[in-house]
PDB file of C-alpha atoms and ligand atoms in Angstrom:
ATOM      1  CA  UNK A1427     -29.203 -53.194 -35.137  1.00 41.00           C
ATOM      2  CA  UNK A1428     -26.311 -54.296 -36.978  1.00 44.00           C
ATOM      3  CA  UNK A1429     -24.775 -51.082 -37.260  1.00 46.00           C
ATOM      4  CA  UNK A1430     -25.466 -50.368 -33.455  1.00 43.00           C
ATOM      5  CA  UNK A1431     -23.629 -53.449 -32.704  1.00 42.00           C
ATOM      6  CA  UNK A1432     -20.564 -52.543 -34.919  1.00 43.00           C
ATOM      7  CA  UNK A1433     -20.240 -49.000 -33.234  1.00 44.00           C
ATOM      8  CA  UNK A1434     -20.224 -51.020 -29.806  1.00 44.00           C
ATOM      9  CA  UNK A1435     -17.790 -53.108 -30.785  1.00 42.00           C
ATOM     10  CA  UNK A1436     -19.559 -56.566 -30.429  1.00 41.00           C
ATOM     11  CA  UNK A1437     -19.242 -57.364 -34.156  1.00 45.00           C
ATOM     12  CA  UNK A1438     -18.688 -61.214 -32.660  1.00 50.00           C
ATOM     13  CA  UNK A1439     -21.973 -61.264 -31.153  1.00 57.00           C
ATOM     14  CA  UNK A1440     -20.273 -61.224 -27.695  1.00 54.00           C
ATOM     15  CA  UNK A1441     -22.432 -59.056 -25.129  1.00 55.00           C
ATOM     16  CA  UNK A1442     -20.305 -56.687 -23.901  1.00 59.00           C
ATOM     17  CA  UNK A1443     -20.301 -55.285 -20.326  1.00 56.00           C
ATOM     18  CA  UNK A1444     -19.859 -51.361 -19.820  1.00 57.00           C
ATOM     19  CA  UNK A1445     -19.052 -50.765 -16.513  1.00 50.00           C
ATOM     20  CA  UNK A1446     -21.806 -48.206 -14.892  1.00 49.00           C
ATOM     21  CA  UNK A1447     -19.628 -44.868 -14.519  1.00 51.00           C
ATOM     22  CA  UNK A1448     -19.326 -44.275 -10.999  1.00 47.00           C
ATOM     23  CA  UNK A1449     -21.434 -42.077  -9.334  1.00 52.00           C
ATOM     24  CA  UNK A1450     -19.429 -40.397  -7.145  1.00 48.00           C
ATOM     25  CA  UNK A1451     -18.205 -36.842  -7.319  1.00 44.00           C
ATOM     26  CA  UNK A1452     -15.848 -34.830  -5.509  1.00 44.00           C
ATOM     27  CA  UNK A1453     -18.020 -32.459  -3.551  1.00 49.00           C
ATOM     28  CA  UNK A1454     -17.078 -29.341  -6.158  1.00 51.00           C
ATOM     29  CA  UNK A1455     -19.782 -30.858  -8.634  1.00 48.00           C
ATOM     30  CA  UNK A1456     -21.988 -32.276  -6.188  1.00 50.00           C
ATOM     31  CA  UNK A1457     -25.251 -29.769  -5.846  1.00 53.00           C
ATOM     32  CA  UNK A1458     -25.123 -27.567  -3.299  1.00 56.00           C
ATOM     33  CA  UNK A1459     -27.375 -28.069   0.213  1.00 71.00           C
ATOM     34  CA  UNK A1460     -28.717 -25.184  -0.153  1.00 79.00           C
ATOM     35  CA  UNK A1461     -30.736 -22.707  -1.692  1.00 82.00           C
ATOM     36  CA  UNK A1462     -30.117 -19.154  -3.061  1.00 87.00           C
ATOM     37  CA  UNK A1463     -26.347 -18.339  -4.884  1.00 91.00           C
ATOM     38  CA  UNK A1464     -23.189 -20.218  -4.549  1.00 93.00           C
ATOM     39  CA  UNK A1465     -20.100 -18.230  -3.066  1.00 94.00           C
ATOM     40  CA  UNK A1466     -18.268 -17.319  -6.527  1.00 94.00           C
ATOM     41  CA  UNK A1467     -15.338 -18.754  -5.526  1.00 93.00           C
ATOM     42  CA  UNK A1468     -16.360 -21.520  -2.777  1.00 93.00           C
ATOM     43  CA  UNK A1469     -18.770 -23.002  -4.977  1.00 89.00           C
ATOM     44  CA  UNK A1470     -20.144 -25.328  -1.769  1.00 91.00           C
ATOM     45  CA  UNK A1471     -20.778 -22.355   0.442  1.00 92.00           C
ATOM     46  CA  UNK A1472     -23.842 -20.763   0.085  1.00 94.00           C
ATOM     47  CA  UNK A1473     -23.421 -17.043  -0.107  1.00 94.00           C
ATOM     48  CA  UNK A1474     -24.271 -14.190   2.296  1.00 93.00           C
ATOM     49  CA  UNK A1475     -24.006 -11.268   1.146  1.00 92.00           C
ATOM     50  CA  UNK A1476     -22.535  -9.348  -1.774  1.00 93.00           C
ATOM     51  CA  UNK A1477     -19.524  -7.642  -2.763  1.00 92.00           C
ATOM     52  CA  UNK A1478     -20.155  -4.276  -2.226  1.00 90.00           C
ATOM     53  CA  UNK A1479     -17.895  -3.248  -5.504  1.00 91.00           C
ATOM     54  CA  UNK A1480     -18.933  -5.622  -7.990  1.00 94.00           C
ATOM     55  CA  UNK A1481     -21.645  -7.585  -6.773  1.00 93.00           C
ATOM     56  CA  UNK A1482     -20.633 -10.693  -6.636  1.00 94.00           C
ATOM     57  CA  UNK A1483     -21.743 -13.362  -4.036  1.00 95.00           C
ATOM     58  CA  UNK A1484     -19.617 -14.262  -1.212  1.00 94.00           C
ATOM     59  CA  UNK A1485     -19.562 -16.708   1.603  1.00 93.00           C
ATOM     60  CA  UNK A1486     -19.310 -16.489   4.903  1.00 91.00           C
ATOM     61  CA  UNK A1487     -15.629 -17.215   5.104  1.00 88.00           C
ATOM     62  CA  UNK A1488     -14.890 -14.477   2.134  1.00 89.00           C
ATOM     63  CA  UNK A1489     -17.166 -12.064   3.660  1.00 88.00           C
ATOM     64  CA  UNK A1490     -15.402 -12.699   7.147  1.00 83.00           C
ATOM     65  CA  UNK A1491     -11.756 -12.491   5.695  1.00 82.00           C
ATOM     66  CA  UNK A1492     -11.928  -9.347   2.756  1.00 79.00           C
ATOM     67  CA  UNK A1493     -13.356  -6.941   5.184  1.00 73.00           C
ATOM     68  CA  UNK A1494     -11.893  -3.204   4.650  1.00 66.00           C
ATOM     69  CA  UNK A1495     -12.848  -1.163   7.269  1.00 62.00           C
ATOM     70  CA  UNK A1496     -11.844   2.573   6.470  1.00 65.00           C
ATOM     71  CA  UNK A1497     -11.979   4.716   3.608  1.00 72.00           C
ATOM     72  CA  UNK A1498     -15.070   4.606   0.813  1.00 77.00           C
ATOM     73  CA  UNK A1499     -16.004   1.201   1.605  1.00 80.00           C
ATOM     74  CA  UNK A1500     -15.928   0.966   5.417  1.00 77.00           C
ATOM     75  CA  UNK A1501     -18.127  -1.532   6.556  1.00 78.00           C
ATOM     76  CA  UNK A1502     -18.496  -2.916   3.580  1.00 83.00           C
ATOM     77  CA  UNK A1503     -17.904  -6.651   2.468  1.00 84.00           C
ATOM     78  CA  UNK A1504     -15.583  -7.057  -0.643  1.00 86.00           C
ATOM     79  CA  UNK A1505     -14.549  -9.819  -2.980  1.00 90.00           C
ATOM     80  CA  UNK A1506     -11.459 -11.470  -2.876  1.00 90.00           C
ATOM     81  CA  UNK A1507     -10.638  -9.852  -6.257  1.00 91.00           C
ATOM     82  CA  UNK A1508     -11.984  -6.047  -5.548  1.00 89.00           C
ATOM     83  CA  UNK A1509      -9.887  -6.311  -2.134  1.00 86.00           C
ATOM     84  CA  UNK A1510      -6.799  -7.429  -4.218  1.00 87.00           C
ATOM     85  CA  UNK A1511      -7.225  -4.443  -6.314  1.00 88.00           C
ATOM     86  CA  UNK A1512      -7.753  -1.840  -3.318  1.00 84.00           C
ATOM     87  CA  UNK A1513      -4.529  -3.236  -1.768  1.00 83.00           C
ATOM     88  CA  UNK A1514      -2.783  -2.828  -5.324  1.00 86.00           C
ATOM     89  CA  UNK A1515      -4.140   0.410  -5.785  1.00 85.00           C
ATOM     90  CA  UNK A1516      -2.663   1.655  -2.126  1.00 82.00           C
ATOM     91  CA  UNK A1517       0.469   0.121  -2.841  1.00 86.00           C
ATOM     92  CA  UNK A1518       0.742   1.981  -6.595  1.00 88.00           C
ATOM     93  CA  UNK A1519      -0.212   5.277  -4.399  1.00 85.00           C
ATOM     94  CA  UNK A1520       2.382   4.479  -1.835  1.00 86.00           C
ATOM     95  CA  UNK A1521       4.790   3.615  -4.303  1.00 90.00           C
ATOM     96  CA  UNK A1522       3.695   7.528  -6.497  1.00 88.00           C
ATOM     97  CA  UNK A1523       4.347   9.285  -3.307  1.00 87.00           C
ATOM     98  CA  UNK A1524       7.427   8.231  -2.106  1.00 91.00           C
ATOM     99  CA  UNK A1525       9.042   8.961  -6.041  1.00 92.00           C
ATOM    100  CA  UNK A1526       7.285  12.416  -5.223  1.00 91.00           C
ATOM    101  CA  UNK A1527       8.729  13.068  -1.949  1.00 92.00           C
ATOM    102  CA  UNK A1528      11.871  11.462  -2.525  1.00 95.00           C
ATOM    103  CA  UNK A1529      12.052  13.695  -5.529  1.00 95.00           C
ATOM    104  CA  UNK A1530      11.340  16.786  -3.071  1.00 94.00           C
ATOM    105  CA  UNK A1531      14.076  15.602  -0.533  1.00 96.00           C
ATOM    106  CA  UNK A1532      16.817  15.000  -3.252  1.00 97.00           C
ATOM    107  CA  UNK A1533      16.045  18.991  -4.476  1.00 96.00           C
ATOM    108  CA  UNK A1534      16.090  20.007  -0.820  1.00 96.00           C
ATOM    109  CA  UNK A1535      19.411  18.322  -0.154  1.00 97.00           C
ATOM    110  CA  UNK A1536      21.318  19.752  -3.492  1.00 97.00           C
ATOM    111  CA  UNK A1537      19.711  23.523  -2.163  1.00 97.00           C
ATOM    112  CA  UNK A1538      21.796  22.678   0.836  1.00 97.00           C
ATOM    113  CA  UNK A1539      24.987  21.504  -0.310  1.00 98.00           C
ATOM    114  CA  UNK A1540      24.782  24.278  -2.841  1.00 97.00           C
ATOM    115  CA  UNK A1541      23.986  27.017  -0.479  1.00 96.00           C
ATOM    116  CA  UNK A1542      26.075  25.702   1.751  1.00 97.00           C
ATOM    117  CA  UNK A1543      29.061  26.173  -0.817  1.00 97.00           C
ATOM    118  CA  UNK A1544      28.226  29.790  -1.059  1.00 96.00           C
ATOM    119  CA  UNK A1545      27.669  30.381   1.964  1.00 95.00           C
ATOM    120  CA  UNK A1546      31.477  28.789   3.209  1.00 95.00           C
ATOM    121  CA  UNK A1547      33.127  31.318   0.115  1.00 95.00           C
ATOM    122  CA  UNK A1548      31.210  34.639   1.676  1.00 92.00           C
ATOM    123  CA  UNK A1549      31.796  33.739   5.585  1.00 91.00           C
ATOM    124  CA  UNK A1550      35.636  32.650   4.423  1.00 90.00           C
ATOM    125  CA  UNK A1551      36.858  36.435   4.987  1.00 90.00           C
ATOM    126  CA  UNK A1552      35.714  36.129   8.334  1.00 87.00           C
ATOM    127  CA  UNK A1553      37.304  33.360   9.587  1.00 90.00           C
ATOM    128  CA  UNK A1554      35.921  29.624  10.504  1.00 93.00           C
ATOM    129  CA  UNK A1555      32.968  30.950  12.727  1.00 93.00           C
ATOM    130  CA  UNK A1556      31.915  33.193   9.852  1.00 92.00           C
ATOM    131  CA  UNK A1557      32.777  30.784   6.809  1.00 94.00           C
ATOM    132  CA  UNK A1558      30.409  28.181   9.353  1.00 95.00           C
ATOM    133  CA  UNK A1559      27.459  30.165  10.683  1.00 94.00           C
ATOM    134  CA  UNK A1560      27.138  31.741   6.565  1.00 95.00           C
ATOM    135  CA  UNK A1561      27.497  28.015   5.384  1.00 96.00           C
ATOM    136  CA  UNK A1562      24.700  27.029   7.742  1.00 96.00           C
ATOM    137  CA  UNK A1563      22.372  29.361   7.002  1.00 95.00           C
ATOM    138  CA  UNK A1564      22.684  29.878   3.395  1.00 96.00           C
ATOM    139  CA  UNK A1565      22.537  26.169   3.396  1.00 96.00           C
ATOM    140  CA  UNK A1566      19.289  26.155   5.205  1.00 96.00           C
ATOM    141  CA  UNK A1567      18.234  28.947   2.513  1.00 96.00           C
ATOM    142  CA  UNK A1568      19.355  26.425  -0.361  1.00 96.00           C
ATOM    143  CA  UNK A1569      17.315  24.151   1.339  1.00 95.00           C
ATOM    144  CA  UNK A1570      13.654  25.978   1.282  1.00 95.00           C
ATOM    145  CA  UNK A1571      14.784  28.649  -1.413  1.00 94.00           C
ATOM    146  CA  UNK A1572      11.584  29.129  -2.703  1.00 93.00           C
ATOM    147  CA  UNK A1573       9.774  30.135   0.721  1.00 93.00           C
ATOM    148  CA  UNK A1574      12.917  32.128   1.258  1.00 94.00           C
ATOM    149  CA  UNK A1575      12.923  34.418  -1.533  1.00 93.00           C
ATOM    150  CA  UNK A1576       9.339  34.363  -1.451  1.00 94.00           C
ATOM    151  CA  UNK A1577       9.252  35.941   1.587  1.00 92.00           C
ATOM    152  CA  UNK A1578      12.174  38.264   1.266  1.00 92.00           C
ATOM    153  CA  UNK A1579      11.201  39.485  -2.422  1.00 91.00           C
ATOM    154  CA  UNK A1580       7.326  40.872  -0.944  1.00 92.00           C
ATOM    155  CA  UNK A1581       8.964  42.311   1.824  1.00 89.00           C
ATOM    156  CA  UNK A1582      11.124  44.865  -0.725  1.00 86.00           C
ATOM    157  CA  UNK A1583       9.279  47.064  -1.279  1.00 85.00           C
ATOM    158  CA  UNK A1584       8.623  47.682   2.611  1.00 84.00           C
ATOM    159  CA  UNK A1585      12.571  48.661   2.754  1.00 84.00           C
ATOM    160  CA  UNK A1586      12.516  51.871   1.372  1.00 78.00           C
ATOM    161  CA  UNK A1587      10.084  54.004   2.919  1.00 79.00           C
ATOM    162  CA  UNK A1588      10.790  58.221   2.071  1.00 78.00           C
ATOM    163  CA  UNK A1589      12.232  60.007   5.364  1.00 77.00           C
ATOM    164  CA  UNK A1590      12.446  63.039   4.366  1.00 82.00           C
ATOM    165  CA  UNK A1591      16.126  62.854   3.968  1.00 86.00           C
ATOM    166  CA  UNK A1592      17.525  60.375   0.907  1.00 87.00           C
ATOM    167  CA  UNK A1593      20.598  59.174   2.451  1.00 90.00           C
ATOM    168  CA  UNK A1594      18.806  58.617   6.153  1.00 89.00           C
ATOM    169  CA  UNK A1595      15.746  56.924   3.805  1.00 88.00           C
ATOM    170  CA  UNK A1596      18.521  54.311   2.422  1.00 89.00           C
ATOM    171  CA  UNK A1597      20.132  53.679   5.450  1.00 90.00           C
ATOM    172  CA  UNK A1598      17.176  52.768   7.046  1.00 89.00           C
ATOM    173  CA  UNK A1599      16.195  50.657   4.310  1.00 89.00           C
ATOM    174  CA  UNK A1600      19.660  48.865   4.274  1.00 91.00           C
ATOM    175  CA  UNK A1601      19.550  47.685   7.782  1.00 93.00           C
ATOM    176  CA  UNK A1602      15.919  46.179   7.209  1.00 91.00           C
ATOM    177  CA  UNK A1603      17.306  44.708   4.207  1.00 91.00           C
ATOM    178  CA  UNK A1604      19.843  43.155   5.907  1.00 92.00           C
ATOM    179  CA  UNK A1605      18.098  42.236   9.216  1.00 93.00           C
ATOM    180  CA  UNK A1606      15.247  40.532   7.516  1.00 92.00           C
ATOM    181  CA  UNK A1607      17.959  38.451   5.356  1.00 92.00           C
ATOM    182  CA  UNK A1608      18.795  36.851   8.713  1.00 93.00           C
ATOM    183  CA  UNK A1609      15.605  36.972  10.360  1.00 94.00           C
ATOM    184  CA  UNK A1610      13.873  34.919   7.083  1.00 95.00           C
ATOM    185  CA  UNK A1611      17.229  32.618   7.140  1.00 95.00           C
ATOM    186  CA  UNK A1612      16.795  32.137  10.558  1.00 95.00           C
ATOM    187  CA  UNK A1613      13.218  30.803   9.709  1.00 96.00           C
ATOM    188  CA  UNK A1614      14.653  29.128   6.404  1.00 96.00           C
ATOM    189  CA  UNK A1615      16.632  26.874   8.642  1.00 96.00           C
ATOM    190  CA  UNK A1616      13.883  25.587  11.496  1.00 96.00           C
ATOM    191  CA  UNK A1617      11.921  25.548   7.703  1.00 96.00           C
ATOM    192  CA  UNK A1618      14.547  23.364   6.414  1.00 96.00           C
ATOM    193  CA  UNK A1619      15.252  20.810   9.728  1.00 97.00           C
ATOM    194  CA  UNK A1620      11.317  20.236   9.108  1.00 95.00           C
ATOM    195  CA  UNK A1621      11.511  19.750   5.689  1.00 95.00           C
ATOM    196  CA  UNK A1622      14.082  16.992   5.706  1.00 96.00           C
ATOM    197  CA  UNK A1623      13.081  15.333   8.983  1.00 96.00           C
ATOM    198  CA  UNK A1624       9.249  15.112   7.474  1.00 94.00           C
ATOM    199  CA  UNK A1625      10.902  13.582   4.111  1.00 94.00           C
ATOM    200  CA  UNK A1626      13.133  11.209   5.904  1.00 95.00           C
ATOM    201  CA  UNK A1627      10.108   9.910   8.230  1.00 93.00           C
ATOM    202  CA  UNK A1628       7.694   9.974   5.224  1.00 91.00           C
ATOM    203  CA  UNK A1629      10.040   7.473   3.059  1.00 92.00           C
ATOM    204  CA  UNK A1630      10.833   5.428   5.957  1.00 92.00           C
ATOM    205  CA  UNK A1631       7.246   4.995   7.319  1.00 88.00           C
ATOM    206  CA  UNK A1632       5.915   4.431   3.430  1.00 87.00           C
ATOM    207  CA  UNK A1633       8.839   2.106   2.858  1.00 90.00           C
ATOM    208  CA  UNK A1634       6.924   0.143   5.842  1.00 88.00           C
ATOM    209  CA  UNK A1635       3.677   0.081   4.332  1.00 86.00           C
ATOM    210  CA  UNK A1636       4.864  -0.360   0.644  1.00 88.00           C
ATOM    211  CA  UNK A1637       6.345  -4.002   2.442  1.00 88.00           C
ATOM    212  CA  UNK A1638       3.656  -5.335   4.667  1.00 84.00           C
ATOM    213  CA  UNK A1639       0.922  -4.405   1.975  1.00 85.00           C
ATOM    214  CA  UNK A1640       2.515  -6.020  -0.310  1.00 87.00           C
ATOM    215  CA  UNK A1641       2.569  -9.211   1.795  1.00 85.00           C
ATOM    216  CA  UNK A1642      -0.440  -8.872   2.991  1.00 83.00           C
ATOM    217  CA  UNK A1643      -1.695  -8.959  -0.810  1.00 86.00           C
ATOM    218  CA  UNK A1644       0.457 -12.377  -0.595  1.00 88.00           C
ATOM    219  CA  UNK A1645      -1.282 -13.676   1.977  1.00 87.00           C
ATOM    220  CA  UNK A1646      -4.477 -12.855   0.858  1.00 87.00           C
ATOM    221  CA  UNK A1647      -3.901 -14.565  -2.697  1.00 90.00           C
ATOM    222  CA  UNK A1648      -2.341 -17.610  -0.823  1.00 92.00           C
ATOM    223  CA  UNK A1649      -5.747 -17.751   1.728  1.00 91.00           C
ATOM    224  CA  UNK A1650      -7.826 -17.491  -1.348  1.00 91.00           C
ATOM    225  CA  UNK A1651      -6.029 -20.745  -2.769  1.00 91.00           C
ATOM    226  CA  UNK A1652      -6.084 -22.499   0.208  1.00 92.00           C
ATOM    227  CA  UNK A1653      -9.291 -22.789   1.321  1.00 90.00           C
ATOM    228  CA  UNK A1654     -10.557 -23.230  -2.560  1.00 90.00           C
ATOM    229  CA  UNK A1655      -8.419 -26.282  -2.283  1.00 90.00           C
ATOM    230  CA  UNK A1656      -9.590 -26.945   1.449  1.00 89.00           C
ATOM    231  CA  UNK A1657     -12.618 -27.037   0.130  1.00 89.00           C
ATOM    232  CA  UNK A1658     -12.769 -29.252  -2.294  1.00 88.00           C
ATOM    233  CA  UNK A1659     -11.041 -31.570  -0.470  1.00 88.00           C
ATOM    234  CA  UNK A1660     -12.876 -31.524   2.833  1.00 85.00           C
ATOM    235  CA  UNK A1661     -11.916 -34.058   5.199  1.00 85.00           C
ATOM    236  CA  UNK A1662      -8.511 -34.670   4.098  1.00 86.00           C
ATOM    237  CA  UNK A1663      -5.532 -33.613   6.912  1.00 86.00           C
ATOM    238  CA  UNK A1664      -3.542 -30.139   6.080  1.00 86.00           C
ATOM    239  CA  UNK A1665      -0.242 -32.685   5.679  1.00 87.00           C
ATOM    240  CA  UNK A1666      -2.014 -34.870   2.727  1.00 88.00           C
ATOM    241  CA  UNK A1667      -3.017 -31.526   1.132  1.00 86.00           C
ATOM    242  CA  UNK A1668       0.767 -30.332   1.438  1.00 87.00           C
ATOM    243  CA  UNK A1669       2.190 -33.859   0.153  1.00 87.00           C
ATOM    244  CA  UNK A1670      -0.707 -33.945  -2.417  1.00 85.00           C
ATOM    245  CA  UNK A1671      -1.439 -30.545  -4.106  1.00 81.00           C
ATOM    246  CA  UNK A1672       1.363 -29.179  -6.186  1.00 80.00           C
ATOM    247  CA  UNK A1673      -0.002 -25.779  -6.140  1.00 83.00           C
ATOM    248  CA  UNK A1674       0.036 -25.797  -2.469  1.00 88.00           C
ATOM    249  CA  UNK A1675       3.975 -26.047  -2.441  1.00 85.00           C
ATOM    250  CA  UNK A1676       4.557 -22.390  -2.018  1.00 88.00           C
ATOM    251  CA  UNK A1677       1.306 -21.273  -0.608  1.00 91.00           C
ATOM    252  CA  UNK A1678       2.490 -19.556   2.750  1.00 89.00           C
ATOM    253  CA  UNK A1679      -1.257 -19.837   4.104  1.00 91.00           C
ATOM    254  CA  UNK A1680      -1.318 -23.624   4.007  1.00 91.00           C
ATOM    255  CA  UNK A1681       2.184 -23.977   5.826  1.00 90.00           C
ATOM    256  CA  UNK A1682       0.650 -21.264   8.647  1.00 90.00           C
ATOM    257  CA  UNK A1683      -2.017 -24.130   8.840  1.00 90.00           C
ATOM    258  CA  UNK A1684       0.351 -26.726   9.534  1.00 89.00           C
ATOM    259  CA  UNK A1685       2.394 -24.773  11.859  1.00 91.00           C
ATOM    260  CA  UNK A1686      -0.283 -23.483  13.626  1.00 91.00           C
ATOM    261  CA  UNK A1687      -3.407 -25.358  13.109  1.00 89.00           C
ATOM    262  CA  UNK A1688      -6.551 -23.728  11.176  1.00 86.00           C
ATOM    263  CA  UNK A1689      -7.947 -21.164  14.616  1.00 89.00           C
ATOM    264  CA  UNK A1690      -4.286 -19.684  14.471  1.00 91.00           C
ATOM    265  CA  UNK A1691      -3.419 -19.185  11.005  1.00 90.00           C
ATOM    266  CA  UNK A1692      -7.347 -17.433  10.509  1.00 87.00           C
ATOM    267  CA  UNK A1693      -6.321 -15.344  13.804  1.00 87.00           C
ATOM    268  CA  UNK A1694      -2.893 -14.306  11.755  1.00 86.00           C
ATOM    269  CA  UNK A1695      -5.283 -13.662   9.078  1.00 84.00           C
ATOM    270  CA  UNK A1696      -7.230 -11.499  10.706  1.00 81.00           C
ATOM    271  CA  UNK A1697      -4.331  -9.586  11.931  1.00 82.00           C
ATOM    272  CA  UNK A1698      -3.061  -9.277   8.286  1.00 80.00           C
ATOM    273  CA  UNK A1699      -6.879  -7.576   7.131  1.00 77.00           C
ATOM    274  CA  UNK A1700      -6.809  -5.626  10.133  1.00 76.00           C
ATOM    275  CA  UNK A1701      -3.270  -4.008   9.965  1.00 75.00           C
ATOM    276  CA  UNK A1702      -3.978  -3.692   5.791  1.00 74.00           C
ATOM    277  CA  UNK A1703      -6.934  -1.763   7.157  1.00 72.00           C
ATOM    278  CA  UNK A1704      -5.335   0.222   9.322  1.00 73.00           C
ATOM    279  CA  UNK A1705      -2.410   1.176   7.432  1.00 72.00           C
ATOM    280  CA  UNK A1706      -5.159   2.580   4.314  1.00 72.00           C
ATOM    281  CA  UNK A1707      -6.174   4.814   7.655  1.00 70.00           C
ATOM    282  CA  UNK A1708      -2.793   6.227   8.068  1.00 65.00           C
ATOM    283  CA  UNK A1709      -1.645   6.444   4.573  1.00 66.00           C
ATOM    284  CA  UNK A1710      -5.340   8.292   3.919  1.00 66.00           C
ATOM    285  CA  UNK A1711      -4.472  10.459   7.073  1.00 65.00           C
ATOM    286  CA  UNK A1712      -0.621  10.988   5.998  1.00 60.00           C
ATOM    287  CA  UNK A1713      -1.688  12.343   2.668  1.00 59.00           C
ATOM    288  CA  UNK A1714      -3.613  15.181   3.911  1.00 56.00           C
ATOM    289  CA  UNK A1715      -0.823  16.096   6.589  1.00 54.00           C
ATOM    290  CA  UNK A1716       2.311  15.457   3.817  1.00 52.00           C
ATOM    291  CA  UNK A1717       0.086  17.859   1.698  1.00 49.00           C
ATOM    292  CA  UNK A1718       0.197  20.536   4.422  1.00 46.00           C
ATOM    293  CA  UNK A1719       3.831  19.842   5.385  1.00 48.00           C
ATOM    294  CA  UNK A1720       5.251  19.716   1.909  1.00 45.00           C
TER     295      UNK A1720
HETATM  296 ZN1   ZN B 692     -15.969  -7.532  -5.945  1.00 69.44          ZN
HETATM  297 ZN1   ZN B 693     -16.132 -17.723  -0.483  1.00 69.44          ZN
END
């Protein structure tokens, strides 16, 4: 007894008073109304379904908001964390092919300005229209070379066909040597306009997609923090939150929430998922026709 009394302090034989701990807890500990798995990361919402990648449980609100609706798992509900990673992942791709076809335009433009170098010496001894019409088209050869001589190398051997008579047999084969030269660099420059208008459109539209996916992975991350934080605050005004929770300070979501109220920033939300989900559509849809193109 005496010892109990020395490790409670009241060595005097004073009663001492310990306050009761108070028993109440923010909701995140209270126990849940419900039966059946917790949301993994709303731990007060009950979960309704699971993530279709790694099995987790999500709420309604997750389940709602991390939707992808194309590719291997349309219709499918994801985490927060597997949708994260199938954003990153189409952003790394994004980012792979436009190095690629960059790569392709920059070889494509030095064919040009190369051929069209030769192509100004040869036309020079006949004057500007010949120095310009054999700068143009050897250019446009520089610029799809390897279809060019491709093409013209197989057809060789098609040149020189026997006549009967040697000198008429090389003739002949001389003028289809020379007509197909300007027949296949007459097709080496629509060949080439393609090329660099495909390139040109390709970076540009993946540029596009490289920037809004990578805000929409922003947005995602900042809804994610938000509404844990809603959440575990529940009932106190979007402006308290702001003033109140450091981590809040940058989240774009929560100052969407404020300028628009909670119904608009979930709408802008929506639109975010939805163009994210659209935009794995095209770039899916791109590949295959950049493959063909290329
Ligand atoms: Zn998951
Ligand atoms: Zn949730």
């Amino acid at each position: 007894m005496n010892d109990e009394k020395k490790a409670n302090g009241s060595i005097d034989s004073i009663p001492t008073f310990t306050p009761p701990t108070p028993t109440f807890e923010p909701p995140k500990n209270a126990k849940p109304a419900f039966n059946g798995p917790a949301c993994h990361y709303h731990n007060d919402e009950p979960a309704v379904a699971r993530c279709a990648k790694c099995g987790k449980p999500i709420c309604k609100d997750c389940y709602d908001n991390y939707k992808v609706s194309g590719g291997q798992y349309a219709g499918k509900a994801l985490c927060f964390d597997c949708c994260q990673e199938l954003v990153a992942n189409n952003v790394e791709e994004l980012r792979n092919n436009y190095a690629t076809i960059k790569g392709q335009y920059i070889i494509c433009i030095i064919g040009c300005v190369i051929g069209a170098i030769v192509g100004i010496m040869w036309g020079a001894s006949a004057g500007v229209e010949g120095a310009l019409i054999y700068g143009l088209l050897c250019a446009a050869i520089g610029g799809s070379a390897g279809n060019f001589f491709k093409r013209f190398i197989s057809s060789i051997p098609g040149f020189f066909v026997s006549t009967g008579n040697i000198v008429v047999s090389i003739i002949v084969g001389l003028i289809k040597f020379v007509g197909c030269f300007f027949i296949y660099a007459i097709v080496a420059l629509f060949e080439t306009v393609r090329k660099i208008i495909y390139y040109i459109s390709y970076m540009k539209k993946t540029s596009g997609f490289i920037e809004s996916d990578s805000a929409a992975l922003k947005q995602m991350a900042d809804y994610m923090e938000y509404t844990m934080v809603r959440n575990q605050n529940r009932g106190i005004d979007i402006e308290t939150l702001l003033n109140q929770k450091s981590e809040l300070a940058d989240n774009t979501y929560a100052q969407m929430v404020q300028e628009r109220g909670e119904e608009g920033a979930e709408a802008a939300m929506r639109d975010c998922v939805a163009t994210f989900n659209e935009h794995g559509e095209i770039i899916r849809n791109f590949n295959v026709a950049g493959r063909d193109a290329a």
